[in-house]
C-alpha positions as a printed NumPy array, in Angstrom:
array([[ 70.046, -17.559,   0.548],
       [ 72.115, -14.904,   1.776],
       [ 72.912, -14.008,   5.683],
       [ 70.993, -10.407,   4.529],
       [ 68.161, -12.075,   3.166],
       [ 67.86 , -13.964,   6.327],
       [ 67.803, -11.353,   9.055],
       [ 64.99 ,  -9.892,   6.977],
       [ 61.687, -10.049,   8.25 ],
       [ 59.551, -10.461,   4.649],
       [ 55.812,  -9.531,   4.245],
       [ 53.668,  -9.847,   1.052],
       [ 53.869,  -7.857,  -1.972],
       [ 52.493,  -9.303,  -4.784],
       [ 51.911, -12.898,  -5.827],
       [ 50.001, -14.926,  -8.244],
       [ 48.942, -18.742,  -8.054],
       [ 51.04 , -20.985, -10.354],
       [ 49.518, -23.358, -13.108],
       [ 50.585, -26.249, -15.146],
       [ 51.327, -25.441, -18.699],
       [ 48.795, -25.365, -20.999],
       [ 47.408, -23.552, -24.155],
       [ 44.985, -21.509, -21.92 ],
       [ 41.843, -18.841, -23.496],
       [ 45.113, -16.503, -24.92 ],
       [ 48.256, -17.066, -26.674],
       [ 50.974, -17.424, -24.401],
       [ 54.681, -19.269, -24.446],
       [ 53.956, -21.716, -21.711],
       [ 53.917, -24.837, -23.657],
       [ 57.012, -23.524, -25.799],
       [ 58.951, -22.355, -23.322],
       [ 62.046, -20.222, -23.969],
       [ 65.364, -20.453, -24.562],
       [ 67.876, -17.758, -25.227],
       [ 65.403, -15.393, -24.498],
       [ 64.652, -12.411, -22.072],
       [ 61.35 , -12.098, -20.494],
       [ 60.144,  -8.745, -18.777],
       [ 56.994,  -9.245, -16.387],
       [ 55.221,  -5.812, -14.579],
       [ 53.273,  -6.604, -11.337],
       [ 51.639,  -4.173,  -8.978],
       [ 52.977,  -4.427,  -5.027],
       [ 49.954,  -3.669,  -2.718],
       [ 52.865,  -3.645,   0.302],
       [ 56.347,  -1.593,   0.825],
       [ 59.538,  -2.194,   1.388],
       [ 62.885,  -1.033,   1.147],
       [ 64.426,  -4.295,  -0.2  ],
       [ 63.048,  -7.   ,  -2.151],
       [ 62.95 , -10.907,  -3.185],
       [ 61.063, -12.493,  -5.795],
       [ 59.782, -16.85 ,  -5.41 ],
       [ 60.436, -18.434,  -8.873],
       [ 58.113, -21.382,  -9.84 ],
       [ 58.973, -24.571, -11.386],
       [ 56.573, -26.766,  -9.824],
       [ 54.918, -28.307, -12.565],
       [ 58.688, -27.959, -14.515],
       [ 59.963, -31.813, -15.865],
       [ 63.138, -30.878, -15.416],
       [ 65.426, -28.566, -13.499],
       [ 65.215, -24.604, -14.641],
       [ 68.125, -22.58 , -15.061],
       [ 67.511, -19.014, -14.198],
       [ 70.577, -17.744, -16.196],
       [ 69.861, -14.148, -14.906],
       [ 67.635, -12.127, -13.034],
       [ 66.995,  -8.242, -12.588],
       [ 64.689,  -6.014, -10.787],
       [ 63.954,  -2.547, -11.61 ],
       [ 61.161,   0.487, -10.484],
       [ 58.866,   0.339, -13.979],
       [ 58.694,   3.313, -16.006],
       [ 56.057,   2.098, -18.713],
       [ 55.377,  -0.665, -20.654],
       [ 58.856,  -2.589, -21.002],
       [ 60.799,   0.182, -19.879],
       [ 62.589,   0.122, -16.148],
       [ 63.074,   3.467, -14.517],
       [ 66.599,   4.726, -15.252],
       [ 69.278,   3.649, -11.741],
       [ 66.48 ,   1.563, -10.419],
       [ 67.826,  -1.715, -11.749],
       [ 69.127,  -4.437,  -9.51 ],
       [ 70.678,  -8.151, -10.38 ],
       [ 69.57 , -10.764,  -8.554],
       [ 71.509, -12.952,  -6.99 ],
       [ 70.141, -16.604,  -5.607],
       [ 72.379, -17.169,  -2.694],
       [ 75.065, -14.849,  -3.979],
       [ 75.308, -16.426,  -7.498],
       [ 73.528, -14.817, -10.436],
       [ 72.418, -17.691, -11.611],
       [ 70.315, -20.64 , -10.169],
       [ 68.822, -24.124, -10.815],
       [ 65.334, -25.192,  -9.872],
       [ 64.637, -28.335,  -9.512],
       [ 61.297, -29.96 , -10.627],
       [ 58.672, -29.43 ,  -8.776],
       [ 60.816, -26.514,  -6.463],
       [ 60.305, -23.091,  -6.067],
       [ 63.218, -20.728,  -4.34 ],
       [ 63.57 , -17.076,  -3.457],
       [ 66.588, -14.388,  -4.655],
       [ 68.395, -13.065,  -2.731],
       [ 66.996,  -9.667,  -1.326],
       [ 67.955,  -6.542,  -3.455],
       [ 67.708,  -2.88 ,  -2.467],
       [ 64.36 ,  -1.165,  -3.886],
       [ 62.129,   0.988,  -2.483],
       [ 58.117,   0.368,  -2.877],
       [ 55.325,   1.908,  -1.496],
       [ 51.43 ,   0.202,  -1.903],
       [ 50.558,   0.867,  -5.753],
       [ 54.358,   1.132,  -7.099],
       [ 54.977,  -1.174, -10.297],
       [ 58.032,  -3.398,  -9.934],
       [ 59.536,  -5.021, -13.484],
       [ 61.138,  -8.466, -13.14 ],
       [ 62.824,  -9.712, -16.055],
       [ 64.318, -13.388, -16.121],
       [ 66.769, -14.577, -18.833],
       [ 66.596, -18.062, -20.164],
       [ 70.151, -18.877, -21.87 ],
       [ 69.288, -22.411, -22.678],
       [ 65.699, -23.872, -23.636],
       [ 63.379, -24.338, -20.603],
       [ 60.426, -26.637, -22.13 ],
       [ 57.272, -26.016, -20.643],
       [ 57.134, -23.61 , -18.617],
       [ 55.154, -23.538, -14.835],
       [ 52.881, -19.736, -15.27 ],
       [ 49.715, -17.794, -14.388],
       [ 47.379, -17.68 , -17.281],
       [ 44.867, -14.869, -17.251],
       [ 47.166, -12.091, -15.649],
       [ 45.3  ,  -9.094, -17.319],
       [ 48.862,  -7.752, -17.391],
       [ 51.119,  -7.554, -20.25 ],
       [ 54.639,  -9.96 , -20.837],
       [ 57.174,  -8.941, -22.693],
       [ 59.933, -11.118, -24.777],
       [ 63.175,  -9.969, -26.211],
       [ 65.649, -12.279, -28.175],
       [ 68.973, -13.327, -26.255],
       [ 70.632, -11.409, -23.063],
       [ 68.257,  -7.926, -22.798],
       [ 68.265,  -7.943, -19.255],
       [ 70.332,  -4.507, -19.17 ],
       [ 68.507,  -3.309, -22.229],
       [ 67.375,   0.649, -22.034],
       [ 65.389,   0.434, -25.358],
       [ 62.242,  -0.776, -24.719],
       [ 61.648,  -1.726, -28.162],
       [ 63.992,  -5.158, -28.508],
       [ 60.528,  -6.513, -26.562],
       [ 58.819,  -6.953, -29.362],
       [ 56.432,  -9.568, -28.588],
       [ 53.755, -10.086, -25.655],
       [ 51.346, -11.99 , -24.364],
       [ 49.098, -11.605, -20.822],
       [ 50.406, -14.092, -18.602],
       [ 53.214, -14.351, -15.524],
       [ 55.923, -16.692, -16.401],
       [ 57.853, -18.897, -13.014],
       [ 56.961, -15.315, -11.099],
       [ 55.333, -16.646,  -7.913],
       [ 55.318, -13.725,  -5.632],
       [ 57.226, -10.116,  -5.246],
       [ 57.826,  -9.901,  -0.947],
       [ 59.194,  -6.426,   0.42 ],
       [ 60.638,  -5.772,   3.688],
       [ 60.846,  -2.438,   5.597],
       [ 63.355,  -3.661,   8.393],
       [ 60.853,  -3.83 ,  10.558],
       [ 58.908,  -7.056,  12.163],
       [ 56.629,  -9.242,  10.558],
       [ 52.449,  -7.817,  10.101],
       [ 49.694, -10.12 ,  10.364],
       [ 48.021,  -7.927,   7.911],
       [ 47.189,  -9.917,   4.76 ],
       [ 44.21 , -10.015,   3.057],
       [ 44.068, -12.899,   0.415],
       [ 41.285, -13.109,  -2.101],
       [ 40.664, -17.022,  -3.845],
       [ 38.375, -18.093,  -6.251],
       [ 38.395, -18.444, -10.511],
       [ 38.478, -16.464, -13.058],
       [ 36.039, -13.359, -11.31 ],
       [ 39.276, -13.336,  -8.749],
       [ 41.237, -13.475, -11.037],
       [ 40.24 , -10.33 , -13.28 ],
       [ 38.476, -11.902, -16.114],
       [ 37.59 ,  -9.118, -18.909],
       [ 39.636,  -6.028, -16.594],
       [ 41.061,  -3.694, -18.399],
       [ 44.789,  -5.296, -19.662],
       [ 47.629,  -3.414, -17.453],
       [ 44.574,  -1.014, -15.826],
       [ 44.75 ,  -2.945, -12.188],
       [ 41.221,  -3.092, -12.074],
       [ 40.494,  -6.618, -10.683],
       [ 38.15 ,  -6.875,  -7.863],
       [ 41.539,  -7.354,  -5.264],
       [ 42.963,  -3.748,  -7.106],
       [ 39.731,  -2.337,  -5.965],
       [ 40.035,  -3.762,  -2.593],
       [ 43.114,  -2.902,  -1.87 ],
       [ 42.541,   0.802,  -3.072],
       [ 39.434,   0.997,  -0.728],
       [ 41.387,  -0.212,   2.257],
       [ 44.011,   2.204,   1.112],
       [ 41.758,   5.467,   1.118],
       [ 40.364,   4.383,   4.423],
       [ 43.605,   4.811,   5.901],
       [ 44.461,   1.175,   6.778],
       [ 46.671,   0.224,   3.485],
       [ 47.206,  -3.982,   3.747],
       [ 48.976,  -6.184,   1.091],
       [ 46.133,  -7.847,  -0.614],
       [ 46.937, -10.9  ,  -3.151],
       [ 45.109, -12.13 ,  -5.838],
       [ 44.915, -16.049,  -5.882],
       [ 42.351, -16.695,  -8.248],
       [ 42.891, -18.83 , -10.714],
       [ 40.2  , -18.857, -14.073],
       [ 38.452, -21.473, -14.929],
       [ 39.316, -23.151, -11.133],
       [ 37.075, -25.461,  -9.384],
       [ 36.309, -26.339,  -5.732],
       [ 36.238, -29.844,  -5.872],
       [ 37.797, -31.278,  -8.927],
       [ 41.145, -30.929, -10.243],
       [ 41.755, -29.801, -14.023],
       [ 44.698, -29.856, -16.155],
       [ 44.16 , -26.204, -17.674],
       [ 42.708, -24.78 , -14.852],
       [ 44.685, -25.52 , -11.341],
       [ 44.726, -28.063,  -8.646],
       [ 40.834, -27.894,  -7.1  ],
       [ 40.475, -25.287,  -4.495],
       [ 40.518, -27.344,  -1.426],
       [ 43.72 , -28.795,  -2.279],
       [ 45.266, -25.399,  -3.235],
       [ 44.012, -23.406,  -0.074],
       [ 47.009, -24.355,   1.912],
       [ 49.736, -23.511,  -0.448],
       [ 48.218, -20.541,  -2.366],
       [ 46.478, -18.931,   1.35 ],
       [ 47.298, -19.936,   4.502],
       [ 51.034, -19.846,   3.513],
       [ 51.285, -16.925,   2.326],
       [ 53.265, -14.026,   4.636],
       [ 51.292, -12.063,   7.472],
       [ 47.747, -13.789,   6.035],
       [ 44.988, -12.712,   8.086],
       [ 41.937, -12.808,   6.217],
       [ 40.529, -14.36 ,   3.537],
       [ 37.623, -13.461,   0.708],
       [ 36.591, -17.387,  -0.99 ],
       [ 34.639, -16.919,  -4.275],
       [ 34.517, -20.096,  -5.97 ],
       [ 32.2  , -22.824,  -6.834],
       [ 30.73 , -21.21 , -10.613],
       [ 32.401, -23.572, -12.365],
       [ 31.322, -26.484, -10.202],
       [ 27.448, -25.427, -11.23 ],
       [ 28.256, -24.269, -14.663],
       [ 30.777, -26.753, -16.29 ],
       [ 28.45 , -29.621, -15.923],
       [ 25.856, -27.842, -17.913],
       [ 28.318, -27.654, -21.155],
       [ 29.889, -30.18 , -23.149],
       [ 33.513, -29.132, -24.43 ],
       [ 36.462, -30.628, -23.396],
       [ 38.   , -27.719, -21.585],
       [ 35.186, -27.922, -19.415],
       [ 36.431, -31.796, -18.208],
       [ 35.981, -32.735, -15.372],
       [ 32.547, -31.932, -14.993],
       [ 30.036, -34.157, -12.503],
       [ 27.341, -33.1  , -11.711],
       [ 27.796, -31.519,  -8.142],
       [ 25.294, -30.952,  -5.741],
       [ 25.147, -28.041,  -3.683],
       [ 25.569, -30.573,  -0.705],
       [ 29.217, -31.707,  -2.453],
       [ 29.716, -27.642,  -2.615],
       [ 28.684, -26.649,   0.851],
       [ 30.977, -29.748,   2.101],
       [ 33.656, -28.32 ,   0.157],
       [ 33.044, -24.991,   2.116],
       [ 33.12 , -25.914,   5.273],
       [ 36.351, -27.696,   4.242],
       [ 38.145, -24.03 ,   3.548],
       [ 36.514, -22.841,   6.678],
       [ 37.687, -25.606,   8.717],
       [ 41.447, -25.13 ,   7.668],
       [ 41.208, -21.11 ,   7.386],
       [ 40.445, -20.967,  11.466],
       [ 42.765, -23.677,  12.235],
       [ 45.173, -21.274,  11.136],
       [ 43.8  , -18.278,  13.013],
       [ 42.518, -17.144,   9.498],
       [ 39.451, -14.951,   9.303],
       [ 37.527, -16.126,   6.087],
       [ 34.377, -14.419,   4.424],
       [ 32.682, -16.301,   1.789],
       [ 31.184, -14.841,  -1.571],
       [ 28.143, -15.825,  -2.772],
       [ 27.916, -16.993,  -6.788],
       [ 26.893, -13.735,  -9.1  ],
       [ 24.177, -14.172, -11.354],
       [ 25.24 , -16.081, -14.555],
       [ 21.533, -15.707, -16.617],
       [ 21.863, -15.508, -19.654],
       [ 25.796, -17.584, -20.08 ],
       [ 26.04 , -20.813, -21.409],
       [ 25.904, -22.632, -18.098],
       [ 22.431, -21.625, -17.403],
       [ 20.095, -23.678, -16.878],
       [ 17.11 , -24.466, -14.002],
       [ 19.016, -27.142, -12.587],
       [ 22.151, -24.503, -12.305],
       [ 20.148, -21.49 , -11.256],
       [ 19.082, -24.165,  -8.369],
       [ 22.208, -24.962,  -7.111],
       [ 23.194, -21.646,  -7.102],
       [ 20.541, -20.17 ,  -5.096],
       [ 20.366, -23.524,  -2.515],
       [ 24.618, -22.372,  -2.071],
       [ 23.853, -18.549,  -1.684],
       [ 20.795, -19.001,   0.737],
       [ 23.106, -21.259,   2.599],
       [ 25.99 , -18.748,   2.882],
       [ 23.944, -16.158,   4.608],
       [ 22.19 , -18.247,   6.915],
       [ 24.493, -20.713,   8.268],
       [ 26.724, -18.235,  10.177],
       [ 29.34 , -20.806,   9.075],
       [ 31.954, -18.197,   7.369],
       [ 32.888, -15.242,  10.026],
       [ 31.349, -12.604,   7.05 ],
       [ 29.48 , -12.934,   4.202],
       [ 30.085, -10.924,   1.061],
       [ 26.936, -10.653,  -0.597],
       [ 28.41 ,  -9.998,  -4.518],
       [ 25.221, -11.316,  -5.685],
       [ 22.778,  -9.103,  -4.242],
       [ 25.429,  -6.558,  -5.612],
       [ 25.534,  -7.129,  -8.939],
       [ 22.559,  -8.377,  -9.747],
       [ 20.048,  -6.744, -11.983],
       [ 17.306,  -5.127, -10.247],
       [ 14.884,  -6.014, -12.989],
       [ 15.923,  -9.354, -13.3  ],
       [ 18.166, -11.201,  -9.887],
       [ 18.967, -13.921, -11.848],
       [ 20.834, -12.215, -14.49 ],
       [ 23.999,  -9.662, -13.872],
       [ 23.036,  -6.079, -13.758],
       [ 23.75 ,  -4.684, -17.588],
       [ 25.9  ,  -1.721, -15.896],
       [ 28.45 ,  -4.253, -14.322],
       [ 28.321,  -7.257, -17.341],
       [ 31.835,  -7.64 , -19.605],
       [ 29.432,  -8.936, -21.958],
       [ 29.403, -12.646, -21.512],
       [ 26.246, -12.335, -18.695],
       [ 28.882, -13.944, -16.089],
       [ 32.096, -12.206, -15.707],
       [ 31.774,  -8.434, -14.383],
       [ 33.271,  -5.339, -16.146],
       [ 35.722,  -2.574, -14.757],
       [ 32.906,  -1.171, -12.924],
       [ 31.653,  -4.122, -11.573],
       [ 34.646,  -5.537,  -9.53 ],
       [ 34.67 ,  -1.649,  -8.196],
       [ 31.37 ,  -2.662,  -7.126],
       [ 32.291,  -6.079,  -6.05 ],
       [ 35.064,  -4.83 ,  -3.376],
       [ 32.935,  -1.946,  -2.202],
       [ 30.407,  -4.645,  -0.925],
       [ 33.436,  -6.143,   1.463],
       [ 32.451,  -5.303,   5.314],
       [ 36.338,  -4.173,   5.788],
       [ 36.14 ,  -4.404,   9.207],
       [ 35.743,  -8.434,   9.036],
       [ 39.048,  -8.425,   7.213]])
């Protein structure tokens, strides 16, 4: 890394949690990979900065990826980069870079000015073929691919394809040339973290909402989205992340400046035992016991890092294919014990939220996608508007 990058002091921008390759509920080029091909990624910095680095991925990568180039740009819209905004990266003064498998590395830092809410475009060309490729599935944000070298390219129209997933983009960090903040808020969970049903390229995931909020308030944090869809809290899957208690670590407590954190997770735990398909593997039947354990786990490492952590409790799911009396159990034995216990430092009550006046077992019609689990635009407004900001 260069001696610049060094005497930086970074702090969070943007970041995503990384996943293993895998076919995922959209199309996407993670299992094909890319090779001799251009890919152009928008993300949404919640921070600001006046330079910037970007952490590529390759930790679930077979074999070392070469990063042939690498640009950053100011976004103008869709595939298009703001004209003089463009920068090359440069990964310890070369342009190009190998990762090994299973590493992850940082550019060097390049000059670019953000402010909270400012769209950054990274694009990343792949000169020889990468195979599978370490990504983010569900990003609610559109990719863009381009045949051969494009990373100069002005017309927006050589990316012709897309899909909605982050590709080896880890995290966007910004620094002001000022000293570190112990400002971050990190929200973890599945795929209601993660944005599930948002609007594609509207920002309107439950963390956009948050962040906003904080924002108009007049006390603008960085606040990353680690959610992960489909994620579990105690068991591992091979399309849906390492479980959550295993993941905290990497994808929370070391993130930069993290001072809070907001844990909803545990849905799938109840839900995927209650369905047979084999994306839904593993699926034991938990007990909330095995959940609350799992818990007091994240608690347990959150304030040994001098982490403030509020936990969630499980929406209503009535109505889904993992409902059932057994479910709707656990579920309630989990949420009764969340705002009882005094065990997390805050509660945010998303269930009492959301729920359906008419019916608390079943997601209020005004803030359902449609699928009786996953929220709507509206309803992740809703969800981040019942966050006590002052136990961030």
């Amino acid at each position: 890394m260069s001696g610049e990058s060094n005497s930086l002091v970074w702090n969070a921008g943007w970041a995503a949690a990384v996943q293993r390759p895998s076919e995922g509920f959209h199309k996407n080029w993670a299992l094909e990979g890319f090779a001799d091909q251009t890919v152009r990624q928008v993300v949404r910095v919640t921070g600001a900065g006046t330079s910037a680095r970007v952490r590529l991925s390759n930790r679930y990568g077979t074999a070392p990826l070469e990063i042939t180039g690498a640009a950053l740009a100011r976004t103008d819209e869709g595939p298009a980069v703001q004209d003089g905004t463009e920068r090359r990266l440069t990964f310890g003064g070369a342009p190009s870079v190998l990762i090994p498998p299973g590493g992850e590395l940082y550019s060097d830092a390049a000059e670019v000015t953000a402010a909270p809410f400012d769209s950054l475009t990274v694009s990343l060309y792949f000169a020889r073929p990468t195979g599978p490729t370490t990504f983010h599935a569900q990003a609610y944000a559109t990719a863009y691919r381009a045949e051969g070298d494009r990373l100069a390219a002005s017309d927006p129209a050589v990316f012709s394809e897309t899909t909605v997933s982050w590709y080896h983009l880890a995290a966007v960090e910004l620094a002001d040339g000022g000293p570190a903040r112990r400002d971050t808020v990190v929200v973890f969970g599945d795929s209601i973290t993660d944005g599930f049903a948002s609007t594609v390229d509207g920002n309107h995931r439950y963390s956009d909402a948050l962040a906003e909020r904080l924002a108009e308030r007049g006390t603008p944090r960085p606040v990353l989205n680690q959610g992960i869809g489909g994620n579990l809290l105690l068991n591992d899957s091979a399309w849906f992340g390492e479980r959550a208690v295993d993941r905290f670590r990497r994808d929370v407590l070391d993130q930069p400046g993290v001072r809070s954190v907001v844990v909803l997770v545990g849905l799938n735990d109840i839900g995927f035992s209650e369905v047979d398909l084999p994306t839904y593997k593993p699926n034991p039947d938990n007990s909330a016991a095995e959940l609350i354990a799992g818990y007091r786990t994240l608690i347990a490492l959150a304030h040994a890092a001098g982490v403030r952590i509020t936990g969630a409790t499980i929406m209503p799911f009535k109505g889904s294919e993992y409902h059932t009396p057994k479910a709707e159990a656990k579920r309630r034995e989990v949420n009764d014990w969340m705002r009882t216990s005094g065990e997390f430092d805050a509660v945010a009550d998303f269930a009492a939220a959301l729920a359906d006046p008419d019916d608390p077992d079943a997601l209020a019609p005004a803030h359902d996608s449609g699928d009786r689990k996953h929220p709507d635009d509206e309803g992740y407004r809703a969800m981040a508007a019942a966050i006590d900001l002052a136990a961030l």
